[in-house]
CSV table of C-alpha atoms in Angstrom, one decimal:
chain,number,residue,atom,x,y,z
A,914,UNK,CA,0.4,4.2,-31.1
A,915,UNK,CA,0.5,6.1,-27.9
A,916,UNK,CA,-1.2,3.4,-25.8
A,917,UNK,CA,1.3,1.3,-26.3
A,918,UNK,CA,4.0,3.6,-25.6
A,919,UNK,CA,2.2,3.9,-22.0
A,920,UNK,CA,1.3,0.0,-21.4
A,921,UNK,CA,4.5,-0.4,-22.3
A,922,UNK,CA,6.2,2.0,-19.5
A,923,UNK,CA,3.9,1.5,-16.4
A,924,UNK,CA,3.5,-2.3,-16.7
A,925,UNK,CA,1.0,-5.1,-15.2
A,926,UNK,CA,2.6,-5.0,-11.6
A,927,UNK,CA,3.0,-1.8,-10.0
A,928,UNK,CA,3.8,-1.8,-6.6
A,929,UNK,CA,2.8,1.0,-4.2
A,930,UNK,CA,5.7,1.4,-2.3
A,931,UNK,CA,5.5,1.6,1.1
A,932,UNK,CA,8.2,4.5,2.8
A,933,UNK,CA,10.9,3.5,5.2
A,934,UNK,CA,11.1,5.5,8.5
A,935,UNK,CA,14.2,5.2,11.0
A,936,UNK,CA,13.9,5.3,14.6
A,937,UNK,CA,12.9,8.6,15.0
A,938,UNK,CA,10.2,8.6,12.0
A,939,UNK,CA,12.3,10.2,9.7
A,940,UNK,CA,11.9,8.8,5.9
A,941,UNK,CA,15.3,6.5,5.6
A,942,UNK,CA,16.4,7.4,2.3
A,943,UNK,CA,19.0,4.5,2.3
A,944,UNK,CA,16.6,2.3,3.1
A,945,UNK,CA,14.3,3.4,0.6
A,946,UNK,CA,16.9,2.4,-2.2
A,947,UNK,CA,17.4,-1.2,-0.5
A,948,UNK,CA,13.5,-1.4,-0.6
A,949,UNK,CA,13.4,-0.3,-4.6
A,950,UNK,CA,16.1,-3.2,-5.1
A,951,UNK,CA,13.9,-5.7,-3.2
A,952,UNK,CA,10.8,-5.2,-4.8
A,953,UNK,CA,12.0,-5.0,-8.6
A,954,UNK,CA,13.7,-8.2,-7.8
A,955,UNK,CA,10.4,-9.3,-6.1
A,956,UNK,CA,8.4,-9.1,-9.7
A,957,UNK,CA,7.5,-5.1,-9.2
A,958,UNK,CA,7.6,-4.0,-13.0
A,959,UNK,CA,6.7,-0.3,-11.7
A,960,UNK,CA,6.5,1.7,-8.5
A,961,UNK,CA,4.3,4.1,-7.6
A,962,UNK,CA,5.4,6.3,-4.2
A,963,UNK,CA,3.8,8.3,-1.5
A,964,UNK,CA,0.4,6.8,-2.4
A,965,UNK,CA,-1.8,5.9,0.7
A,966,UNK,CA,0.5,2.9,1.0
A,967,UNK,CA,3.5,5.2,1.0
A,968,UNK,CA,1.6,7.5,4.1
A,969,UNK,CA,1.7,10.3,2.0
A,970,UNK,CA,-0.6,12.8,4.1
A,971,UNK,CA,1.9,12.9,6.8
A,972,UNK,CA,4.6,13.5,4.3
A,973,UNK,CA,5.6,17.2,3.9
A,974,UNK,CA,6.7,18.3,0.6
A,975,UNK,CA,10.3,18.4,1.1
A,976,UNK,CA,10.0,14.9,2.2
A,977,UNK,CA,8.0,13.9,-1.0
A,978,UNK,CA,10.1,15.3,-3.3
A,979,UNK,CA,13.4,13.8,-1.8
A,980,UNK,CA,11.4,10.5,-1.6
A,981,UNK,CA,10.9,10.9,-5.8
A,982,UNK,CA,14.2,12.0,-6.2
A,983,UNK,CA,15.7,8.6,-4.1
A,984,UNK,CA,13.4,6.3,-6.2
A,985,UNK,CA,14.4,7.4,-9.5
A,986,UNK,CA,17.6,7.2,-8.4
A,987,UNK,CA,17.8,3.8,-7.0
A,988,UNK,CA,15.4,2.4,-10.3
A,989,UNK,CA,17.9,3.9,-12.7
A,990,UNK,CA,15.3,3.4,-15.4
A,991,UNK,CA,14.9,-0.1,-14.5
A,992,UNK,CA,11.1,0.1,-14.0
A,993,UNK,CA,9.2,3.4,-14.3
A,994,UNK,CA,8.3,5.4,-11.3
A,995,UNK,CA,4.9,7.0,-10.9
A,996,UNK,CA,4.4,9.9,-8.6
A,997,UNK,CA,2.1,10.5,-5.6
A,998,UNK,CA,1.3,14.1,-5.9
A,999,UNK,CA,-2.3,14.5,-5.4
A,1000,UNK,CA,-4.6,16.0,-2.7
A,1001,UNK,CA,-7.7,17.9,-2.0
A,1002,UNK,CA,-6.1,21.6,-3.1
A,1003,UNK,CA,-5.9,21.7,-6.2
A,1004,UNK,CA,-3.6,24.6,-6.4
A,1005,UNK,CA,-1.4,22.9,-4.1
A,1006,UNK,CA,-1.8,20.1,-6.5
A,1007,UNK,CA,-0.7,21.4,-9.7
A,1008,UNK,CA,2.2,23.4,-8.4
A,1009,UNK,CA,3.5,20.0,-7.0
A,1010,UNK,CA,3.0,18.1,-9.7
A,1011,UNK,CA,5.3,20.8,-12.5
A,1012,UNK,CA,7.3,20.5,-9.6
A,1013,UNK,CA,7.6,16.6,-10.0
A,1014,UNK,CA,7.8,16.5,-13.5
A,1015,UNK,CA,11.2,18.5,-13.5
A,1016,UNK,CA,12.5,15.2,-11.7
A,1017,UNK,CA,11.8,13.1,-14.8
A,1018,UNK,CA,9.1,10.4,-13.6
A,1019,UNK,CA,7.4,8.4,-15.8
A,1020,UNK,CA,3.9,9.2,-14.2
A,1021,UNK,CA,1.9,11.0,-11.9
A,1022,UNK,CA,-0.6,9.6,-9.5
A,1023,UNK,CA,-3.9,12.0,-8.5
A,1024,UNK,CA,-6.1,11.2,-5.8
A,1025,UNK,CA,-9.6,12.3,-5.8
A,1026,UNK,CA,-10.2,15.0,-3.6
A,1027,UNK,CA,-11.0,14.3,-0.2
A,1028,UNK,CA,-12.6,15.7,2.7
A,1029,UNK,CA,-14.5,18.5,1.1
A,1030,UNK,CA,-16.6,16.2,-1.3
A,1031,UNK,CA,-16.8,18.1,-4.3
A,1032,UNK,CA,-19.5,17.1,-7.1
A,1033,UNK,CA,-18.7,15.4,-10.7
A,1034,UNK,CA,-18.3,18.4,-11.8
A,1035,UNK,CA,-15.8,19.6,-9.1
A,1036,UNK,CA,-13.7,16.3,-9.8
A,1037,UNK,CA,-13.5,17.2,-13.6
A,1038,UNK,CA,-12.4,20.4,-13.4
A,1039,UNK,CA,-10.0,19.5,-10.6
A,1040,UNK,CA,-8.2,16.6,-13.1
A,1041,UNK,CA,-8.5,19.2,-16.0
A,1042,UNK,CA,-6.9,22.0,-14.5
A,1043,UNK,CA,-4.1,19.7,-12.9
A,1044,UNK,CA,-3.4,18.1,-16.9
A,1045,UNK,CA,-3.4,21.4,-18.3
A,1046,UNK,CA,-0.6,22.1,-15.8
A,1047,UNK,CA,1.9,19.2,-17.0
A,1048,UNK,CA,2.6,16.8,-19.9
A,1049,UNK,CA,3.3,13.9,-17.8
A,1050,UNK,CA,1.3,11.1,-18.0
A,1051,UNK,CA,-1.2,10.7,-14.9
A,1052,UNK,CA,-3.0,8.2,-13.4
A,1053,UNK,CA,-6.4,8.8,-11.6
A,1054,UNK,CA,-7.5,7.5,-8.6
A,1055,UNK,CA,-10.3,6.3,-7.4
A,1056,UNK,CA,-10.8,5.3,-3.9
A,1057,UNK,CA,-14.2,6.4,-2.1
A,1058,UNK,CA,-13.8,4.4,0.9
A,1059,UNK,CA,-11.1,7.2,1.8
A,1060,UNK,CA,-12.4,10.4,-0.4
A,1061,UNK,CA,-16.1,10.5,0.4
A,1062,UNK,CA,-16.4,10.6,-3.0
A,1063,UNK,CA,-16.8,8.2,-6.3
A,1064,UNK,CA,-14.9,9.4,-9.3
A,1065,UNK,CA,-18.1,8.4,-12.0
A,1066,UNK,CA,-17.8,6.2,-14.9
A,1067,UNK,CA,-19.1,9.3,-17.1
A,1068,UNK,CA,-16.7,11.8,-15.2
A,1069,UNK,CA,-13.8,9.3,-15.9
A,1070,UNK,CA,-14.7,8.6,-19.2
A,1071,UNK,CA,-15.2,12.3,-20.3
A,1072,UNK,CA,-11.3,12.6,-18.2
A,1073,UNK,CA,-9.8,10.1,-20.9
A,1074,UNK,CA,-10.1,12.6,-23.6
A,1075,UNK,CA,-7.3,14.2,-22.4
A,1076,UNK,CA,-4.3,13.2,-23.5
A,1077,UNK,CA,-2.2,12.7,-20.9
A,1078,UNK,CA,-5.0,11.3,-18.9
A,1079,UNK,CA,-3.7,7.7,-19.7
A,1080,UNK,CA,-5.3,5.5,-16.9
A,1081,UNK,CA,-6.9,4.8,-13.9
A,1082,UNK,CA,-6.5,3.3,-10.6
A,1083,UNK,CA,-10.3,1.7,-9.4
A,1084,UNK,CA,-10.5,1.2,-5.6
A,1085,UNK,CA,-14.6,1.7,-5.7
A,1086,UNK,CA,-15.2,-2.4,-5.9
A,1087,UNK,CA,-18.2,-2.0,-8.5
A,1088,UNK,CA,-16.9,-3.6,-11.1
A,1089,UNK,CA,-20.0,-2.3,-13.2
A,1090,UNK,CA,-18.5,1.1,-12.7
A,1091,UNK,CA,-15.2,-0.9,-14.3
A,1092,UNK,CA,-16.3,-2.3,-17.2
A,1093,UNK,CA,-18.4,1.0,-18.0
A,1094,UNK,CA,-15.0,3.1,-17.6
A,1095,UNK,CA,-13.0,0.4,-20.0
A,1096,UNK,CA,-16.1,-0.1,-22.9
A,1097,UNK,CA,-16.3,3.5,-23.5
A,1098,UNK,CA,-13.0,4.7,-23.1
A,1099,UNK,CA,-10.4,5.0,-25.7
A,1100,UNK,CA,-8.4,1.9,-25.9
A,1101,UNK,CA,-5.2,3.8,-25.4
A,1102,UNK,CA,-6.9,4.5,-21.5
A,1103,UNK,CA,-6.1,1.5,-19.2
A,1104,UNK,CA,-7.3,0.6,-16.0
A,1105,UNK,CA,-6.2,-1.1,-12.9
A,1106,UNK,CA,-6.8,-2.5,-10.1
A,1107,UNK,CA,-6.9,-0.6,-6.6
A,1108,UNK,CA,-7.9,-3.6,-4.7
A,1109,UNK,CA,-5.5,-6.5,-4.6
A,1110,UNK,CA,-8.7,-9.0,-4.0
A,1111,UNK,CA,-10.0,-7.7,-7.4
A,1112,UNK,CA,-7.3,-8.6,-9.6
A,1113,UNK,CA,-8.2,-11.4,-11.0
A,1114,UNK,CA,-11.6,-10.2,-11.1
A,1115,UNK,CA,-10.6,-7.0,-13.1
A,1116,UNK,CA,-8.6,-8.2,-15.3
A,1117,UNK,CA,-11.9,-10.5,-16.6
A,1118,UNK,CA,-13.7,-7.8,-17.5
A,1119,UNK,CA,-10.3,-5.6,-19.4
A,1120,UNK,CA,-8.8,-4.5,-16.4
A,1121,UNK,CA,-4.9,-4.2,-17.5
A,1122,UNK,CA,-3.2,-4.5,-14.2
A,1123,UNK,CA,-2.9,-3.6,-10.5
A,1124,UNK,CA,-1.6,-1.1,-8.1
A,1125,UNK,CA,-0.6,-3.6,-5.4
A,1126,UNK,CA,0.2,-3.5,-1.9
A,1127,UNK,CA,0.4,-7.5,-1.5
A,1128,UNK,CA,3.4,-7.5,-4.2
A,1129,UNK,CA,5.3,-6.4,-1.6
A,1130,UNK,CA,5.6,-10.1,0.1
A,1131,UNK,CA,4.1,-11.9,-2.7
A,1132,UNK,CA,5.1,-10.3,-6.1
A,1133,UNK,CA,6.4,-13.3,-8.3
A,1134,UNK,CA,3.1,-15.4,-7.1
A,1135,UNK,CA,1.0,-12.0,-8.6
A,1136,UNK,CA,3.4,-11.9,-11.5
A,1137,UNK,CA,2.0,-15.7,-12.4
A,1138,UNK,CA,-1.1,-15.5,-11.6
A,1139,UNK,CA,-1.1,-11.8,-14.5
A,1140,UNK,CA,0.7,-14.2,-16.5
A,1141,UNK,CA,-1.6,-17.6,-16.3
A,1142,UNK,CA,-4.3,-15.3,-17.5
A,1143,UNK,CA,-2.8,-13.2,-19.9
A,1144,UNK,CA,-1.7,-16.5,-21.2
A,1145,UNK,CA,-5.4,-18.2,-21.1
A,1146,UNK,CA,-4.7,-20.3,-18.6
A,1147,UNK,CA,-7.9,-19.1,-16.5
A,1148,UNK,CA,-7.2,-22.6,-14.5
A,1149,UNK,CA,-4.2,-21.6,-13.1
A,1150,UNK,CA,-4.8,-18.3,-12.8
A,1151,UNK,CA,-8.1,-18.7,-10.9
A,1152,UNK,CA,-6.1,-21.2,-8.6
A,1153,UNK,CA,-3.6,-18.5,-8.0
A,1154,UNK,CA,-6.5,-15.8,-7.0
A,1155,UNK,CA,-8.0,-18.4,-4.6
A,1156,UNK,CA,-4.5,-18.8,-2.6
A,1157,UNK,CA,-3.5,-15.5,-2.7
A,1158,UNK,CA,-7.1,-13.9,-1.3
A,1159,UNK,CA,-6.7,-14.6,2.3
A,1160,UNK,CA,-3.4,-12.9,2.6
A,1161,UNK,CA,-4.3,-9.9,0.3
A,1162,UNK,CA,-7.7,-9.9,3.0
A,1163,UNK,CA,-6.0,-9.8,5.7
A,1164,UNK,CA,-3.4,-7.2,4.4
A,1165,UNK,CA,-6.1,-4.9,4.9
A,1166,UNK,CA,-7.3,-6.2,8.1
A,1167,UNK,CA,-6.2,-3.3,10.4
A,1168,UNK,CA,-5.1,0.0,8.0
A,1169,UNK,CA,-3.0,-0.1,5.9
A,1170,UNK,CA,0.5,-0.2,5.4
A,1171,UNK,CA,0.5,-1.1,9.1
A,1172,UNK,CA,0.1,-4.9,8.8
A,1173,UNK,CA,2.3,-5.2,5.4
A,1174,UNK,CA,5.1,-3.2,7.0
A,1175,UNK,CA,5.2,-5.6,9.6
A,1176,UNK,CA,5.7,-8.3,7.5
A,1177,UNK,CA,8.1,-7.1,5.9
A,1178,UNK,CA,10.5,-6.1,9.0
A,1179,UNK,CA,9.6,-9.5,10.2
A,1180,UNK,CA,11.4,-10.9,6.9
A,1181,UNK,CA,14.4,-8.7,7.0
A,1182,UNK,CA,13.6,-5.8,5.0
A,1183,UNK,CA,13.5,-2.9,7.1
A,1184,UNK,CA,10.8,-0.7,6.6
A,1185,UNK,CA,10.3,0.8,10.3
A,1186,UNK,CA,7.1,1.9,11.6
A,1187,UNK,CA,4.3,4.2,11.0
A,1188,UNK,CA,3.3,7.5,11.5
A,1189,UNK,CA,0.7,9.1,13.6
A,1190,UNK,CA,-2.4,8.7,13.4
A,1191,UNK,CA,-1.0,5.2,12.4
A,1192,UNK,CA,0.2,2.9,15.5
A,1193,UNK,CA,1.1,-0.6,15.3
A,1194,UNK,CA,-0.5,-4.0,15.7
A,1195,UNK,CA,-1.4,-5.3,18.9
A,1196,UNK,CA,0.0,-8.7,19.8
A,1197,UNK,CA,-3.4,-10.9,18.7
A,1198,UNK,CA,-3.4,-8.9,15.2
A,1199,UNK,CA,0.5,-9.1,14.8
A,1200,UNK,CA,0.2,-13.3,15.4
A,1201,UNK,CA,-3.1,-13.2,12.8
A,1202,UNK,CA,-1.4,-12.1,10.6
A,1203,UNK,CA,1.6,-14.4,11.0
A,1204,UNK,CA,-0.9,-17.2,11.0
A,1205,UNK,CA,-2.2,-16.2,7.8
A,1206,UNK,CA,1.2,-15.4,5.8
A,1207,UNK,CA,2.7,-18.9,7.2
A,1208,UNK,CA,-0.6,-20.7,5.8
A,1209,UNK,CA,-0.4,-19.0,2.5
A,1210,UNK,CA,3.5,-20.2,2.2
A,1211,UNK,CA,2.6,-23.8,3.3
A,1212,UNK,CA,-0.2,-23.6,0.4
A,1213,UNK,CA,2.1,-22.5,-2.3
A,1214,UNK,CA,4.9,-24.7,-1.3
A,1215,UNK,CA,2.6,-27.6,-1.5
């Protein structure tokens, strides 16, 4: 059944990668194949690159598709690797995305449109003419807190009858939105989580997973706590959640990947900085942070 054959492929964990710069801002590509090791060793059972996480709007296309080509590379089929390739032109859009599929990923990740706030029926024509373009499995995305606008339940559901329309990332927080999408979609159309807060939360309701940012430091915890539930233990998954919330919180304290690439270079895996418009924390937020990481790791260790 093809919904298996997709479950199967993408996973429960997916990991939106954040992208390594050097010095100068450039993308380290070496880096970005130490970071791929890291994270699949970490409990990552899928990455998906130059999402928002990966800072893909001050990524030029060159960049993006070296970025894809460095990730497949460095997975060598170990997990699958889903593509960043949407934006708000949808010609633009589609001719990246045949682009992308040459390379051989296992997915493609679209963004809803932002900045010029087209209507449902703007979004569904947008998704349809980009499917129409590729066979490649794609994953929605649904994020209004950066697009201006919310992919609806009907607009999504009507979007699952295409076949390689396969899932959907949720980043709206309505999780009445969520269980409308997974009741009356077909069950080989999946959705995850956009929010790593949600998780638990989702996957009560028939969420199947979660693009994550927090898997970056704290992958194997979010691995059990997927695994406690999918294995009824709603005890221990629910004490999981409750640990795990103030560090996913206050991941997205200042904008993000800013506060989990500090972590990170903190720990030893170098990741560099940000791009403009992105700077880095100040001091105060740099030793919040630290206070919250350092709490979550005495809780766990407990």
């Amino acid at each position: 059944m093809y919904q298996e054959a997709i479950i199967v492929v993408f996973g429960r964990l997916l990991t939106a990668m954040v992208t390594p710069l050097n010095q100068q801002g450039e993308v380290d590509y070496k880096l970005t194949k130490q970071l791929v090791d890291y994270l699949i060793n970490n409990g990552t059972e899928g990455l998906v690159v130059s999402g928002t996480t990966g800072e893909s709007p001050t990524l030029s296309k060159s960049e993006k598709l070296a970025l894809f080509e460095t990730v497949l590379e460095a997975a060598n089929g170990r997990v699958p690797v889903v593509a960043g390739t949407g934006s708000y032109n949808t010609a633009e859009t589609v001719a990246l995305t045949k682009e992308v599929e040459q390379l051989g990923v296992e997915g493609v990740l679209l963004v809803s449109p932002y900045y010029n706030k087209p209507n449902q029926k703007g979004l569904y024509e947008h998704f349809k003419k980009v499917a129409e373009s590729v066979h490649t499995p794609i994953m929605l995305y649904n994020v209004p807190g950066r697009t201006a606008s919310n992919l609806e339940a009907n607009t999504v559901i009507k979007l699952a009858e295409i076949d390689n329309i396969v899932c959907i990332k949720e980043a709206s927080g309505q999780l009445d939105q969520m269980a409308d999408i997974i009741e009356r979609t077909p069950d080989d159309f999946v959705l995850y989580s956009g929010d790593d807060g949600l998780t638990l939360p989702i996957l009560s309701i028939g969420g199947y997973g979660v693009v994550s940012v927090a898997s970056h430091l704290i992958g194997k915890e979010m691995s059990q706590m997927i695994q406690s539930f999918s294995e009824g233990d709603l005890k221990q998954a629910a004490k999981w959640h409750r640990q795990l919330l103030p560090f996913m919180r206050q991941l997205f304290a200042q904008p993000s990947p800013v506060p989990v690439k500090a972590l990170l270079n903190k720990l030893g895996i170098q990741v560099g900085g940000v791009r403009l418009p992105l700077v880095g924390l100040t001091d105060g937020e740099y030793a919040e942070l630290n206070k919250v990481y350092d709490q979550l790791l005495e809780n766990i260790n407990e």
